mmCIF file of C-alpha atoms in Angstrom:
data_model
loop_
_atom_site.group_PDB
_atom_site.id
_atom_site.type_symbol
_atom_site.label_atom_id
_atom_site.label_comp_id
_atom_site.label_asym_id
_atom_site.label_seq_id
_atom_site.Cartn_x
_atom_site.Cartn_y
_atom_site.Cartn_z
ATOM 1 C CA MET A 894 -26.610 -36.975 2.035
ATOM 2 C CA ASN A 895 -28.773 -34.107 2.849
ATOM 3 C CA GLY A 896 -28.730 -32.820 -0.971
ATOM 4 C CA TYR A 897 -26.328 -30.316 -0.567
ATOM 5 C CA ASP A 898 -23.538 -30.070 -2.924
ATOM 6 C CA VAL A 899 -20.759 -29.258 -0.367
ATOM 7 C CA THR A 900 -17.758 -28.244 -2.957
ATOM 8 C CA PHE A 901 -15.200 -26.197 -2.502
ATOM 9 C CA ARG A 902 -14.095 -24.770 -5.729
ATOM 10 C CA ASP A 903 -15.113 -21.628 -7.483
ATOM 11 C CA ASN A 904 -14.799 -21.733 -11.307
ATOM 12 C CA ARG A 905 -15.043 -17.679 -11.427
ATOM 13 C CA GLU A 906 -12.264 -16.443 -13.307
ATOM 14 C CA TRP A 907 -9.527 -14.612 -10.780
ATOM 15 C CA VAL A 908 -9.713 -11.052 -10.586
ATOM 16 C CA GLU A 909 -6.559 -9.141 -10.150
ATOM 17 C CA PHE A 910 -5.769 -7.466 -6.960
ATOM 18 C CA GLY A 911 -4.483 -3.948 -8.688
ATOM 19 C CA ALA A 912 -7.069 -3.678 -11.511
ATOM 20 C CA SER A 913 -9.722 -3.995 -8.738
ATOM 21 C CA TYR A 914 -8.400 -2.164 -5.895
ATOM 22 C CA VAL A 915 -7.056 1.118 -7.796
ATOM 23 C CA HIS A 916 -11.045 1.361 -8.274
ATOM 24 C CA SER A 917 -12.143 0.792 -4.686
ATOM 25 C CA ASP A 918 -13.635 2.830 -2.147
ATOM 26 C CA ALA A 919 -10.627 1.777 0.167
ATOM 27 C CA PHE A 920 -7.906 2.913 -2.579
ATOM 28 C CA LYS A 921 -10.273 6.520 -3.230
ATOM 29 C CA ALA A 922 -9.645 6.650 0.835
ATOM 30 C CA LEU A 923 -6.176 6.181 0.937
ATOM 31 C CA PHE A 924 -5.232 8.451 -1.914
ATOM 32 C CA ARG A 925 -7.131 11.008 -0.190
ATOM 33 C CA ASP A 926 -5.692 10.657 3.345
ATOM 34 C CA GLY A 927 -2.438 10.512 1.908
ATOM 35 C CA MET A 928 -2.481 14.020 -0.086
ATOM 36 C CA ALA A 929 -3.848 15.204 3.126
ATOM 37 C CA LEU A 930 -0.973 14.227 5.194
ATOM 38 C CA VAL A 931 1.230 15.437 2.421
ATOM 39 C CA GLU A 932 -0.575 18.743 2.006
ATOM 40 C CA GLU A 933 -0.677 19.079 6.269
ATOM 41 C CA THR A 934 2.966 18.484 6.533
ATOM 42 C CA ALA A 935 4.172 20.945 3.955
ATOM 43 C CA GLY A 936 2.001 23.234 5.885
ATOM 44 C CA TYR A 937 4.146 22.206 8.845
ATOM 45 C CA LEU A 938 7.254 22.339 7.247
ATOM 46 C CA ASP A 939 6.684 26.149 5.735
ATOM 47 C CA GLY A 940 4.959 27.427 8.885
ATOM 48 C CA ASP A 941 5.138 26.046 12.557
ATOM 49 C CA GLY A 942 7.599 23.705 11.913
ATOM 50 C CA ARG A 943 9.834 26.384 10.592
ATOM 51 C CA ASP A 944 9.319 28.498 13.924
ATOM 52 C CA GLU A 945 9.704 24.968 16.495
ATOM 53 C CA SER A 946 13.081 24.442 14.223
ATOM 54 C CA ARG A 947 14.807 27.608 15.629
ATOM 55 C CA LEU A 948 13.933 26.463 19.426
ATOM 56 C CA VAL A 949 15.510 22.661 19.147
ATOM 57 C CA SER A 950 18.539 22.501 20.539
ATOM 58 C CA ARG A 951 21.651 23.075 18.781
ATOM 59 C CA ASP A 952 22.421 18.853 18.590
ATOM 60 C CA ALA A 953 19.031 18.719 17.477
ATOM 61 C CA THR A 954 19.474 21.072 14.506
ATOM 62 C CA LEU A 955 21.272 18.429 12.541
ATOM 63 C CA SER A 956 18.524 16.083 13.168
ATOM 64 C CA TYR A 957 15.895 18.271 12.355
ATOM 65 C CA ALA A 958 17.275 19.107 9.363
ATOM 66 C CA ALA A 959 18.208 15.815 7.902
ATOM 67 C CA GLU A 960 14.397 14.263 9.244
ATOM 68 C CA SER A 961 12.441 16.725 7.438
ATOM 69 C CA MET A 962 14.429 16.469 4.435
ATOM 70 C CA ARG A 963 13.756 12.513 4.883
ATOM 71 C CA LEU A 964 10.326 13.167 5.369
ATOM 72 C CA THR A 965 9.917 15.109 2.523
ATOM 73 C CA THR A 966 11.388 12.502 0.748
ATOM 74 C CA LEU A 967 8.896 10.109 1.317
ATOM 75 C CA LEU A 968 5.922 11.953 1.139
ATOM 76 C CA MET A 969 6.819 12.964 -2.484
ATOM 77 C CA GLN A 970 7.369 8.704 -3.211
ATOM 78 C CA ILE A 971 3.985 8.360 -1.800
ATOM 79 C CA ALA A 972 2.376 11.243 -3.479
ATOM 80 C CA SER A 973 3.841 9.675 -6.552
ATOM 81 C CA TRP A 974 2.364 6.017 -6.370
ATOM 82 C CA LEU A 975 -1.021 7.171 -5.333
ATOM 83 C CA LEU A 976 -0.597 9.511 -8.453
ATOM 84 C CA VAL A 977 0.617 6.778 -10.488
ATOM 85 C CA GLN A 978 -2.251 4.484 -9.294
ATOM 86 C CA ARG A 979 -5.086 7.009 -9.648
ATOM 87 C CA ALA A 980 -4.069 7.291 -13.479
ATOM 88 C CA VAL A 981 -4.444 3.642 -13.819
ATOM 89 C CA ALA A 982 -7.965 3.717 -12.355
ATOM 90 C CA GLU A 983 -8.791 6.472 -14.489
ATOM 91 C CA GLY A 984 -7.820 4.766 -17.383
ATOM 92 C CA GLU A 985 -4.906 7.400 -18.055
ATOM 93 C CA MET A 986 -2.467 4.773 -17.352
ATOM 94 C CA THR A 987 -2.172 1.193 -18.305
ATOM 95 C CA PRO A 988 -0.804 -1.264 -15.473
ATOM 96 C CA ALA A 989 2.509 -1.617 -17.565
ATOM 97 C CA GLN A 990 2.883 2.104 -17.748
ATOM 98 C CA ALA A 991 2.615 2.393 -13.967
ATOM 99 C CA THR A 992 4.965 -0.552 -13.416
ATOM 100 C CA GLU A 993 7.699 1.379 -15.829
ATOM 101 C CA GLU A 994 7.277 4.143 -13.245
ATOM 102 C CA LYS A 995 7.560 2.362 -10.398
ATOM 103 C CA HIS A 996 11.343 1.918 -11.874
ATOM 104 C CA ARG A 997 11.450 5.857 -11.548
ATOM 105 C CA VAL A 998 10.262 6.297 -8.398
ATOM 106 C CA LYS A 999 11.537 3.935 -6.105
ATOM 107 C CA LEU A 1000 9.138 3.250 -2.963
ATOM 108 C CA GLY A 1001 12.032 1.676 -1.166
ATOM 109 C CA ALA A 1002 12.336 0.777 2.887
ATOM 110 C CA THR A 1003 13.862 3.273 4.680
ATOM 111 C CA GLU A 1004 16.008 3.346 8.190
ATOM 112 C CA PRO A 1005 14.174 4.802 11.233
ATOM 113 C CA PRO A 1006 16.015 7.888 12.522
ATOM 114 C CA LYS A 1007 18.168 6.883 15.609
ATOM 115 C CA ALA A 1008 16.225 7.054 18.902
ATOM 116 C CA GLU A 1009 18.500 9.562 20.533
ATOM 117 C CA ALA A 1010 18.260 12.153 17.431
ATOM 118 C CA PHE A 1011 13.843 11.001 17.127
ATOM 119 C CA ILE A 1012 13.436 12.255 20.642
ATOM 120 C CA LEU A 1013 15.198 15.459 20.337
ATOM 121 C CA LEU A 1014 12.770 16.675 17.570
ATOM 122 C CA PRO A 1015 9.535 18.846 17.912
ATOM 123 C CA MET A 1016 6.275 16.744 18.846
ATOM 124 C CA ARG A 1017 4.315 17.133 15.806
ATOM 125 C CA LEU A 1018 7.704 16.473 14.006
ATOM 126 C CA GLN A 1019 7.678 13.573 15.400
ATOM 127 C CA GLN A 1020 4.210 12.904 15.189
ATOM 128 C CA LEU A 1021 4.046 13.358 11.418
ATOM 129 C CA ILE A 1022 7.440 11.515 10.641
ATOM 130 C CA LEU A 1023 5.467 8.088 12.506
ATOM 131 C CA ARG A 1024 2.439 8.581 10.439
ATOM 132 C CA THR A 1025 3.785 8.959 7.224
ATOM 133 C CA ARG A 1026 6.377 6.231 7.898
ATOM 134 C CA ARG A 1027 3.160 4.019 8.677
ATOM 135 C CA LEU A 1028 1.445 4.952 5.482
ATOM 136 C CA HIS A 1029 5.023 4.469 3.805
ATOM 137 C CA SER A 1030 4.527 0.859 5.115
ATOM 138 C CA ARG A 1031 1.162 0.324 4.031
ATOM 139 C CA ILE A 1032 2.091 1.593 0.655
ATOM 140 C CA LEU A 1033 4.990 -0.901 0.199
ATOM 141 C CA HIS A 1034 2.585 -4.031 1.406
ATOM 142 C CA LEU A 1035 -0.158 -2.564 -1.546
ATOM 143 C CA ASP A 1036 2.562 -2.190 -3.943
ATOM 144 C CA GLY A 1037 3.915 -5.795 -3.641
ATOM 145 C CA LEU A 1038 0.059 -7.053 -4.275
ATOM 146 C CA ILE A 1039 -0.113 -5.078 -6.776
ATOM 147 C CA THR A 1040 2.496 -5.126 -8.922
ATOM 148 C CA GLU A 1041 4.464 -8.289 -7.733
ATOM 149 C CA ASP A 1042 7.037 -9.644 -11.015
ATOM 150 C CA ARG A 1043 6.040 -13.006 -10.758
ATOM 151 C CA PRO A 1044 2.934 -14.461 -12.479
ATOM 152 C CA THR A 1045 -0.251 -14.364 -10.672
ATOM 153 C CA PRO A 1046 -0.754 -17.322 -9.416
ATOM 154 C CA ARG A 1047 -3.972 -19.092 -11.238
ATOM 155 C CA PRO A 1048 -6.081 -22.156 -9.330
ATOM 156 C CA VAL A 1049 -4.939 -25.658 -9.610
ATOM 157 C CA ALA A 1050 -7.341 -28.758 -10.115
ATOM 158 C CA SER A 1051 -7.899 -29.964 -6.734
ATOM 159 C CA PRO A 1052 -7.334 -33.474 -6.380
ATOM 160 C CA VAL A 1053 -10.617 -34.165 -4.102
ATOM 161 C CA ALA A 1054 -12.805 -32.436 -6.559
ATOM 162 C CA ALA A 1055 -11.683 -34.423 -9.501
ATOM 163 C CA GLN A 1056 -12.154 -37.503 -7.120
ATOM 164 C CA GLN A 1057 -15.634 -36.337 -6.652
ATOM 165 C CA GLY A 1058 -16.250 -36.105 -9.923
ATOM 166 C CA LEU A 1059 -15.048 -39.203 -10.899
ATOM 167 C CA LEU A 1060 -17.413 -40.645 -8.303
ATOM 168 C CA HIS A 1061 -20.353 -38.660 -9.299
ATOM 169 C CA SER A 1062 -20.041 -39.800 -12.790
ATOM 170 C CA VAL A 1063 -19.592 -43.717 -12.456
ATOM 171 C CA PHE A 1064 -22.416 -43.602 -9.540
ATOM 172 C CA GLY A 1065 -24.131 -40.594 -10.293
ATOM 173 C CA ARG A 1066 -26.390 -38.407 -7.537
ATOM 174 C CA ARG A 1067 -27.918 -40.345 -4.860
ATOM 175 C CA GLU A 1068 -30.645 -39.056 -2.470
ATOM 176 C CA GLY A 1069 -31.375 -40.232 0.729
#
């Protein structure tokens, strides 16, 4: 044996992902990017988007209205989730209260726009929709990691480590 103890166990306590994530730089960047997308989309829909909506074909008018409303709803869900998680990070809300809030604001999956209607929309609106859907998917994934309804799994004793422990107690450690 070379004197190295090579075991694959970690006796430290588990860290809850949600508790650590909301305090991380990654969450701060996500919050900043998400809120910037909300502001950018609001600015577009109130400004250039309004002008562009007047230029789309008659067939695209209904699609534009439906997709801009769907986009706004999705962004409001994203903003709500981000604000709740930030409140947890800042100690203004407990994780349990955040889970309660989760049931008020549904962060469910959404249907993608129909391709034939989507291509009729102005390019900038298409880009905002795609960016928002990517962010929404990312947040859905994170939300699942943070607020799973099932208990967090705990490490189980390794049968190999138990056998190693028995061998070590019987024979002691031989250097050699």
